[in-house]
PDB file of C-alpha atoms in Angstrom:
ATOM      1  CA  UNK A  70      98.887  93.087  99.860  1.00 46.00           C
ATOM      2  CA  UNK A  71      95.046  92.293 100.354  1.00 43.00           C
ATOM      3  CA  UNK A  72      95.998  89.149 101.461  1.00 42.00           C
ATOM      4  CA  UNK A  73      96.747  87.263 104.267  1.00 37.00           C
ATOM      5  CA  UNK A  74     100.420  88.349 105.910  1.00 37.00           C
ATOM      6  CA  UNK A  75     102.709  86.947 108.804  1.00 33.00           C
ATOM      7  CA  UNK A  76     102.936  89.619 111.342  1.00 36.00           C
ATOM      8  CA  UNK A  77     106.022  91.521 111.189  1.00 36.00           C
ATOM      9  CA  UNK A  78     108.118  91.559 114.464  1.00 39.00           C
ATOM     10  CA  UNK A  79     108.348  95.503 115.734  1.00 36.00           C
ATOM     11  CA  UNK A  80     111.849  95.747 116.530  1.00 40.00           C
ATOM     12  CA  UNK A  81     111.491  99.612 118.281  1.00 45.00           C
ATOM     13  CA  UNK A  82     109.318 102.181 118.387  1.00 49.00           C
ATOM     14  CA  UNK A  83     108.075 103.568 114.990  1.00 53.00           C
ATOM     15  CA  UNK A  84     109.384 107.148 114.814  1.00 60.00           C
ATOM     16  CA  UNK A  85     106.268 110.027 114.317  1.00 71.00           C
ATOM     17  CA  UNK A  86     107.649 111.042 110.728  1.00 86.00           C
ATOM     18  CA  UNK A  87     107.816 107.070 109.965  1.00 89.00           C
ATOM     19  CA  UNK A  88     104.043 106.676 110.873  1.00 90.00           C
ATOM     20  CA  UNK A  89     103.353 109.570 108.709  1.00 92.00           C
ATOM     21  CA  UNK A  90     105.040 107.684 105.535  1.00 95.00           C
ATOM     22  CA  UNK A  91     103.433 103.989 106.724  1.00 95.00           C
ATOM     23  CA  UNK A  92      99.756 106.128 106.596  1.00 95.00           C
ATOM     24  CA  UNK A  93     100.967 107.328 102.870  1.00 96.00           C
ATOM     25  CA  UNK A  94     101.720 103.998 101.842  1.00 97.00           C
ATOM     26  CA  UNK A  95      98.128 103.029 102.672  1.00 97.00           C
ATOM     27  CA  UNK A  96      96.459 105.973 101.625  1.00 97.00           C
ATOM     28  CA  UNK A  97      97.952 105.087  98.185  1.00 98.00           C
ATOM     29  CA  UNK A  98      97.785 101.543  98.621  1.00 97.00           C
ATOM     30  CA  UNK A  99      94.122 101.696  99.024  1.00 97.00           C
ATOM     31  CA  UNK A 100      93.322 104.473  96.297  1.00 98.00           C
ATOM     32  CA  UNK A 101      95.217 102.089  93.204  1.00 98.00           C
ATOM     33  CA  UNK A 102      93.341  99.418  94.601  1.00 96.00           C
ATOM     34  CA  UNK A 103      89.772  99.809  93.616  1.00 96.00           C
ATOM     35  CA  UNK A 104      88.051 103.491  93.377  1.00 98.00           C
ATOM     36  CA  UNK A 105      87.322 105.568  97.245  1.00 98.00           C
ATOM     37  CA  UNK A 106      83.945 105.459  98.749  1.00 97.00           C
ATOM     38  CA  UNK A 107      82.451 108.244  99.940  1.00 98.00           C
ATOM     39  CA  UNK A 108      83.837 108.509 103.695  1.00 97.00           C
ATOM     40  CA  UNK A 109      87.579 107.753 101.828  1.00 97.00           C
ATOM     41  CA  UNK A 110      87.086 111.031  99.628  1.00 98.00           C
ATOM     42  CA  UNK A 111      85.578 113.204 102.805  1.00 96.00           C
ATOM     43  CA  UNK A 112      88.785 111.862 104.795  1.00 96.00           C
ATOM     44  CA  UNK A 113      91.408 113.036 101.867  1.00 96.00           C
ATOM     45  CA  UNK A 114      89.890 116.015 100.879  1.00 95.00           C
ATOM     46  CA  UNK A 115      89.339 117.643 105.068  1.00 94.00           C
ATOM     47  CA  UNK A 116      93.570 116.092 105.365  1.00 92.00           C
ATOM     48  CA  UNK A 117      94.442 117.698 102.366  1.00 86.00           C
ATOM     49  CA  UNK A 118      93.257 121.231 103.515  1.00 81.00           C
ATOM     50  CA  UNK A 119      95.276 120.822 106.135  1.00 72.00           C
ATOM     51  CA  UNK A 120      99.887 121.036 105.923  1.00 69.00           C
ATOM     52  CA  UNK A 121     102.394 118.518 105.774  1.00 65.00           C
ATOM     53  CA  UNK A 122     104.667 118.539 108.775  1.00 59.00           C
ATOM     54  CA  UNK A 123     107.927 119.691 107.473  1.00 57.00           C
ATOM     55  CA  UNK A 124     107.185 120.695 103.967  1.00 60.00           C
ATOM     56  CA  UNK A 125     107.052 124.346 103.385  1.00 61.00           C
ATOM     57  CA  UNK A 126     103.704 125.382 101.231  1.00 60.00           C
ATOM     58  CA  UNK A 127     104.934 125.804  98.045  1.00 58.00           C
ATOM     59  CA  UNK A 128     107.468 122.203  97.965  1.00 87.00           C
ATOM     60  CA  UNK A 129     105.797 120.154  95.535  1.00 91.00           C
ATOM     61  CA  UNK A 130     104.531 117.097  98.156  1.00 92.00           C
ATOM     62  CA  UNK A 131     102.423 120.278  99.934  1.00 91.00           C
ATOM     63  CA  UNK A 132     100.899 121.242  96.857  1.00 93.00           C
ATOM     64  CA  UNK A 133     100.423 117.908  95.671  1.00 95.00           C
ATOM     65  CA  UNK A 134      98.458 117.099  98.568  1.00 94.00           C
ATOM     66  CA  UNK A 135      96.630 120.313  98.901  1.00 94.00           C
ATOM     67  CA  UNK A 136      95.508 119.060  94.803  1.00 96.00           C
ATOM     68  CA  UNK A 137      94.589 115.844  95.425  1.00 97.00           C
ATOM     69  CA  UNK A 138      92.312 117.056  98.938  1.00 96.00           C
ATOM     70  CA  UNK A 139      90.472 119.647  96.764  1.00 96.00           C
ATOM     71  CA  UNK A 140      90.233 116.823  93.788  1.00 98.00           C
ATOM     72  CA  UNK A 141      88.417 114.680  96.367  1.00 98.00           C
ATOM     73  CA  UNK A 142      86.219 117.015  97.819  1.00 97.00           C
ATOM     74  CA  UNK A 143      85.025 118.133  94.630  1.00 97.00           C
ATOM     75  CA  UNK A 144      84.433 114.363  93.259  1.00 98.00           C
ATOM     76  CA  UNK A 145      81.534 112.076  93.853  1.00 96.00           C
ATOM     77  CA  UNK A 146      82.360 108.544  95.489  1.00 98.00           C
ATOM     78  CA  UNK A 147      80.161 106.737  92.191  1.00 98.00           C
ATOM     79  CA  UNK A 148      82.144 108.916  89.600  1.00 98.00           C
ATOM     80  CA  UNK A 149      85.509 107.880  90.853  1.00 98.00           C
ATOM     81  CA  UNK A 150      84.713 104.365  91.215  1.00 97.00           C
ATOM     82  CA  UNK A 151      83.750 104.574  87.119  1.00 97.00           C
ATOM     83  CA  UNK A 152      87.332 106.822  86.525  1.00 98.00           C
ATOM     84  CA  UNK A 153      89.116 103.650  88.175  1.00 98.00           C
ATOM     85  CA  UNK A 154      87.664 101.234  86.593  1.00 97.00           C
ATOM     86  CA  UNK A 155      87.241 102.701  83.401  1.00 96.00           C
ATOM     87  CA  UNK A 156      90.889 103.654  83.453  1.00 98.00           C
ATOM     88  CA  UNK A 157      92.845 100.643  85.626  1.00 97.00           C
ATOM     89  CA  UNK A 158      90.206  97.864  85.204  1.00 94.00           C
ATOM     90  CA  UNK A 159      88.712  98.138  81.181  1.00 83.00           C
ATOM     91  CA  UNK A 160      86.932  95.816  79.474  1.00 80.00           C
ATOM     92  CA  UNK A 161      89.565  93.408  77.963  1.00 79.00           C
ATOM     93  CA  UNK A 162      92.811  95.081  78.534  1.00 87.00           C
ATOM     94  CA  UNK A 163      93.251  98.403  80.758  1.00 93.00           C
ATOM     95  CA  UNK A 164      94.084 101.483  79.628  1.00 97.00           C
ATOM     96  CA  UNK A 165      96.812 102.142  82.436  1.00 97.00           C
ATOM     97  CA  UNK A 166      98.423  99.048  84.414  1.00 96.00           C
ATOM     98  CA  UNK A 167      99.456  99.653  87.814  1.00 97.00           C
ATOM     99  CA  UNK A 168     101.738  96.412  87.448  1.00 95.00           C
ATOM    100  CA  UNK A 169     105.658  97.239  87.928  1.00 95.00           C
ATOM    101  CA  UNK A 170     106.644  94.362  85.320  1.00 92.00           C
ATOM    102  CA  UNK A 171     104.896  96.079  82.261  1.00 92.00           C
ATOM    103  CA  UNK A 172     106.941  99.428  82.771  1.00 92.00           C
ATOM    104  CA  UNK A 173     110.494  97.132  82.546  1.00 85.00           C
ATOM    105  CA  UNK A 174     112.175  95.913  79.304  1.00 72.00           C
ATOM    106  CA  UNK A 175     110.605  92.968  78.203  1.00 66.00           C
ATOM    107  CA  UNK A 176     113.359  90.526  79.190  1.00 61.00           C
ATOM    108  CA  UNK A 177     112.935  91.677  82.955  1.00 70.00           C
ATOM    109  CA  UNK A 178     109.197  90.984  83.347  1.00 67.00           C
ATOM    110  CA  UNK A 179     109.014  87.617  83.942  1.00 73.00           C
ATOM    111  CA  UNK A 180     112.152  87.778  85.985  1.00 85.00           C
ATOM    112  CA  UNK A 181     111.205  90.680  88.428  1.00 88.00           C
ATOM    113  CA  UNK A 182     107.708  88.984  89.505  1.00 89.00           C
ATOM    114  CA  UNK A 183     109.963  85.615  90.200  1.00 90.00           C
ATOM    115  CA  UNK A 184     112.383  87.952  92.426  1.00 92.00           C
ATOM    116  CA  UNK A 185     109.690  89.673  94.064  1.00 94.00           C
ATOM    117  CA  UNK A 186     107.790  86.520  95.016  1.00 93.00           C
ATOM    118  CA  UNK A 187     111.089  84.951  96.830  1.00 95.00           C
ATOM    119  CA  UNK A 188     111.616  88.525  98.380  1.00 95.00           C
ATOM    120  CA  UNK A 189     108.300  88.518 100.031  1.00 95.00           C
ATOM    121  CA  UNK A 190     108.543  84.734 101.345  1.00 93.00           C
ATOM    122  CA  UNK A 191     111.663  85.596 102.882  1.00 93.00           C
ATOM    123  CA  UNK A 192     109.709  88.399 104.516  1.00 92.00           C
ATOM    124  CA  UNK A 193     107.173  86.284 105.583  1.00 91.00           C
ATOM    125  CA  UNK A 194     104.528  87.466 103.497  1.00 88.00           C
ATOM    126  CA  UNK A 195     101.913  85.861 101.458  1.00 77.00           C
ATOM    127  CA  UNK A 196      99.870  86.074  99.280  1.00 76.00           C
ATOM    128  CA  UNK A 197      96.028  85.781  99.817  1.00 72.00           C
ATOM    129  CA  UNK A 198      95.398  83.115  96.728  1.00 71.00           C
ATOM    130  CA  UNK A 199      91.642  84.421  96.311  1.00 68.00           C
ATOM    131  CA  UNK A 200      93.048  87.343  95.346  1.00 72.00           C
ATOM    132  CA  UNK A 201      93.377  88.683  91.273  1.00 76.00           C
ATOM    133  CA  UNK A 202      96.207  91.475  91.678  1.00 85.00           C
ATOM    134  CA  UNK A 203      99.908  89.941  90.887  1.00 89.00           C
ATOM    135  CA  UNK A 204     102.416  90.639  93.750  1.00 93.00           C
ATOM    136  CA  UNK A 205     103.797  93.523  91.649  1.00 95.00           C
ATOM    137  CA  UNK A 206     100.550  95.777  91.754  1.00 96.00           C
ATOM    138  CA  UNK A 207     101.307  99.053  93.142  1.00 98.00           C
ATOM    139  CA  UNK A 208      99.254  98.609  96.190  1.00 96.00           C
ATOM    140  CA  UNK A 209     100.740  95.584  96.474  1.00 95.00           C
ATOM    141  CA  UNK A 210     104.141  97.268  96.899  1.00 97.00           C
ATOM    142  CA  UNK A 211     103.215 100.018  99.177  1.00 98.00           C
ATOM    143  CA  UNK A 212     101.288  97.385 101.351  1.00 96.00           C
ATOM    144  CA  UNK A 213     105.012  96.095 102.029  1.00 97.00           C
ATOM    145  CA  UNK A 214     106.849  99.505 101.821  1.00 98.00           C
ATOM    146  CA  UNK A 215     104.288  99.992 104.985  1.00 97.00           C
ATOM    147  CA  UNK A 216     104.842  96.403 106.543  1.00 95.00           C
ATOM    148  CA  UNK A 217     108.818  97.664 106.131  1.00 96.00           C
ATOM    149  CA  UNK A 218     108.062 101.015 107.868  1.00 96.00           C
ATOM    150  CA  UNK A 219     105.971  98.986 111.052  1.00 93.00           C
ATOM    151  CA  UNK A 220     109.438  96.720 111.822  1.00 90.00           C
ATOM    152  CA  UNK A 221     111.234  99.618 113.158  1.00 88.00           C
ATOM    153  CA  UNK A 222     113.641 102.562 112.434  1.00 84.00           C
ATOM    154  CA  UNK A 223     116.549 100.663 113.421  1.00 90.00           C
ATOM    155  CA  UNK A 224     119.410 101.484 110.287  1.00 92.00           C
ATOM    156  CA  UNK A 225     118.934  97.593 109.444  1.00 93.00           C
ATOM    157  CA  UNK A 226     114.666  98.077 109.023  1.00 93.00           C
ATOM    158  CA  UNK A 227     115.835 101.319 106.992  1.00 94.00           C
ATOM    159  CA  UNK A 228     118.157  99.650 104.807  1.00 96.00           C
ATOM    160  CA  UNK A 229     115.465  96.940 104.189  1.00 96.00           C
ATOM    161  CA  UNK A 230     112.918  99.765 102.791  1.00 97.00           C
ATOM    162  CA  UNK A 231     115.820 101.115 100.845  1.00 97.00           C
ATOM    163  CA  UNK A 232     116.325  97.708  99.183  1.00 97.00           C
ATOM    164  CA  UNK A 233     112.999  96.871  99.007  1.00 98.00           C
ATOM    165  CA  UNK A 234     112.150 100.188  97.343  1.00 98.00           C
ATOM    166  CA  UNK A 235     115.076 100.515  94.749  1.00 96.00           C
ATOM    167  CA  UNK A 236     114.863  97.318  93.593  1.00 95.00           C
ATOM    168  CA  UNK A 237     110.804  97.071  92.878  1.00 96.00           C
ATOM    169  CA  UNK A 238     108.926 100.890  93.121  1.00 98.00           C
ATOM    170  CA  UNK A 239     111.907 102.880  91.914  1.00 97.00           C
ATOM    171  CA  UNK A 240     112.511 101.802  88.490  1.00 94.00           C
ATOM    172  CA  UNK A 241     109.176 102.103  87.310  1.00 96.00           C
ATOM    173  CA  UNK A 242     106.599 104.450  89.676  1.00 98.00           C
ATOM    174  CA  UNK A 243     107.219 107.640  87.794  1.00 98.00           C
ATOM    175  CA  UNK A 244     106.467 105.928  84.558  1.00 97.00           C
ATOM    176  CA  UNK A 245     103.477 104.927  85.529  1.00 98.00           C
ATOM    177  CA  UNK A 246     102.251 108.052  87.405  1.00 99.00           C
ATOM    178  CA  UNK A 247     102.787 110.006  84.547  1.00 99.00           C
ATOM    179  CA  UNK A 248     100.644 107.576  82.573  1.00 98.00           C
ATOM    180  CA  UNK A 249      97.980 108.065  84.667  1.00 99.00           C
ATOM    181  CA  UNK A 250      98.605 112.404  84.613  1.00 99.00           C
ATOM    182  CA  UNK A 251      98.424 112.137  81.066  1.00 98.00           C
ATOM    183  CA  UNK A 252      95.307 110.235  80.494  1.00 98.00           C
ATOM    184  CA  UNK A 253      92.405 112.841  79.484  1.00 98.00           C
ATOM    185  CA  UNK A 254      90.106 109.788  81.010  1.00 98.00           C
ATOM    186  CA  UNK A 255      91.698 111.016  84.389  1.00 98.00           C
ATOM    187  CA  UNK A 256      89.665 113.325  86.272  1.00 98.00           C
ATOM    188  CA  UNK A 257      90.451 112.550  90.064  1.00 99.00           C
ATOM    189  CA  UNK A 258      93.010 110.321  89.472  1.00 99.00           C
ATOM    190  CA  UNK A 259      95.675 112.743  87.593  1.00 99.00           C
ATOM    191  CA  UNK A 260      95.622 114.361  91.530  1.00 98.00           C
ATOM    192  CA  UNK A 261      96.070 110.473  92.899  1.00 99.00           C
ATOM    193  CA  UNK A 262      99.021 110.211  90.701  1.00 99.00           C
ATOM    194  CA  UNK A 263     100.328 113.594  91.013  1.00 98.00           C
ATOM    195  CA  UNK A 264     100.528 113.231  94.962  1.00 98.00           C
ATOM    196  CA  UNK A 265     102.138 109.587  94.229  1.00 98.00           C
ATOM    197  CA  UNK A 266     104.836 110.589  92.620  1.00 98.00           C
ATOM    198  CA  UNK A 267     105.154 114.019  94.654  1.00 97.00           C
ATOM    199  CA  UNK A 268     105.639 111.443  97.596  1.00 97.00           C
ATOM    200  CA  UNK A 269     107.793 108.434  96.424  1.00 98.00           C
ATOM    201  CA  UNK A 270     109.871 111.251  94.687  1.00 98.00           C
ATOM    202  CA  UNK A 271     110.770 112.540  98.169  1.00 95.00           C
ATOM    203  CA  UNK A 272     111.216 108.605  99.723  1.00 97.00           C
ATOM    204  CA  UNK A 273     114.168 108.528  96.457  1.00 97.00           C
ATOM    205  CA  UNK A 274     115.870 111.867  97.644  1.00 95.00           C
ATOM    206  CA  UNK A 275     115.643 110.114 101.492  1.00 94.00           C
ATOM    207  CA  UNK A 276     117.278 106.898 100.860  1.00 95.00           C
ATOM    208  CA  UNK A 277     119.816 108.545  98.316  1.00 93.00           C
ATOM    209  CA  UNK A 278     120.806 110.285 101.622  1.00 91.00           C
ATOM    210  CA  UNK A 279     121.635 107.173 103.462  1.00 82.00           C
TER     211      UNK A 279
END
């Protein structure tokens, strides 16, 4: 969460497909955060020429992810930075918020941010009190989606992302990502959101399985 955490306790080995998704959550994590530096875009955009383990080319994570790494090869570090703030930051109010509670009904806002606070203390988590984000920014979330992911692939660390995930990404990521899609301010990060939603799309159809 940008913040101080309590280590989580690694209850057994972290499967190779459940490092892939924990590396995800921070790629995303980091990109809704604040805008990619220059190293950030080099990484995304040599990965994204590269395949996804177990997605064939034309599934819509692969292509996704092929968008976004030719989206960041073709896009200077300084010009992103302005596209995020410009679009997430503003001056006075942004023009897309990557806050869960303003994508629920108004009675639920105030409510959800209360529930999510007593879920992460009873996670041991915490948050750093320098920081400005609310615990429901989307970085936020995927900081603790990847936290989830590090505890283990034991069914009861599963059903704890599946919880955690259903009751505070779910209802609201695809909103928001195709917000940000829409936005004609959106240059790079249309390809940031299409890859978002291309990924938590296929974390849904996973723990619908279960």
């Amino acid at each position: 969460m940008n913040g101080q955490t309590i280590p989580l306790k690694i209850t057994q080995p972290v499967v190779e497909e459940d490092s892939a998704r924990a590396d995800v959550y921070a790629l995303i994590a980091r990109l809704f955060y604040a805008g990619p530096d220059a190293a950030l875009l080099a990484a995304v955009a040599v990965a994204g020429a590269g395949e996804i383990a177990g997605e064939a080319e034309t599934a819509p994570l692969a292509a996704a992810w092929r968008a976004l790494g030719a989206a960041a090869a073709a896009m200077d570090a300084e010009a992103a930075r302005e596209e995020y703030d410009h679009v997430f930051v503003g001056t006075g109010k942004a023009e897309i918020t990557p806050y869960a509670s303003h994508y629920l009904a108004e009675s639920m806002q105030e409510r959800v941010l209360v529930r999510l606070r007593g879920t992460l203390t009873e996670m041991g988590l915490a948050k750093n009190q320098s920081a400005a984000e609310y615990e429901d920014h989307l970085s936020g979330l995927c900081e603790v989606m990847r936290h989830l992911i590090a505890a283990g692939s034991s069914d009861v660390a599963v059903q704890e992302q599946m919880k955690f995930f259903m009751e505070y990404v779910s209802p609201w990521y695809a909103k928001f990502c195709a917000a940000v899609m829409a936005s004609p301010n959106t240059k790079f990060y249309k390809h940031v959101a299409g890859f978002t939603k291309a990924f938590l799309d296929v974390e849904v159809g996973s723990f619908e399985m279960i």
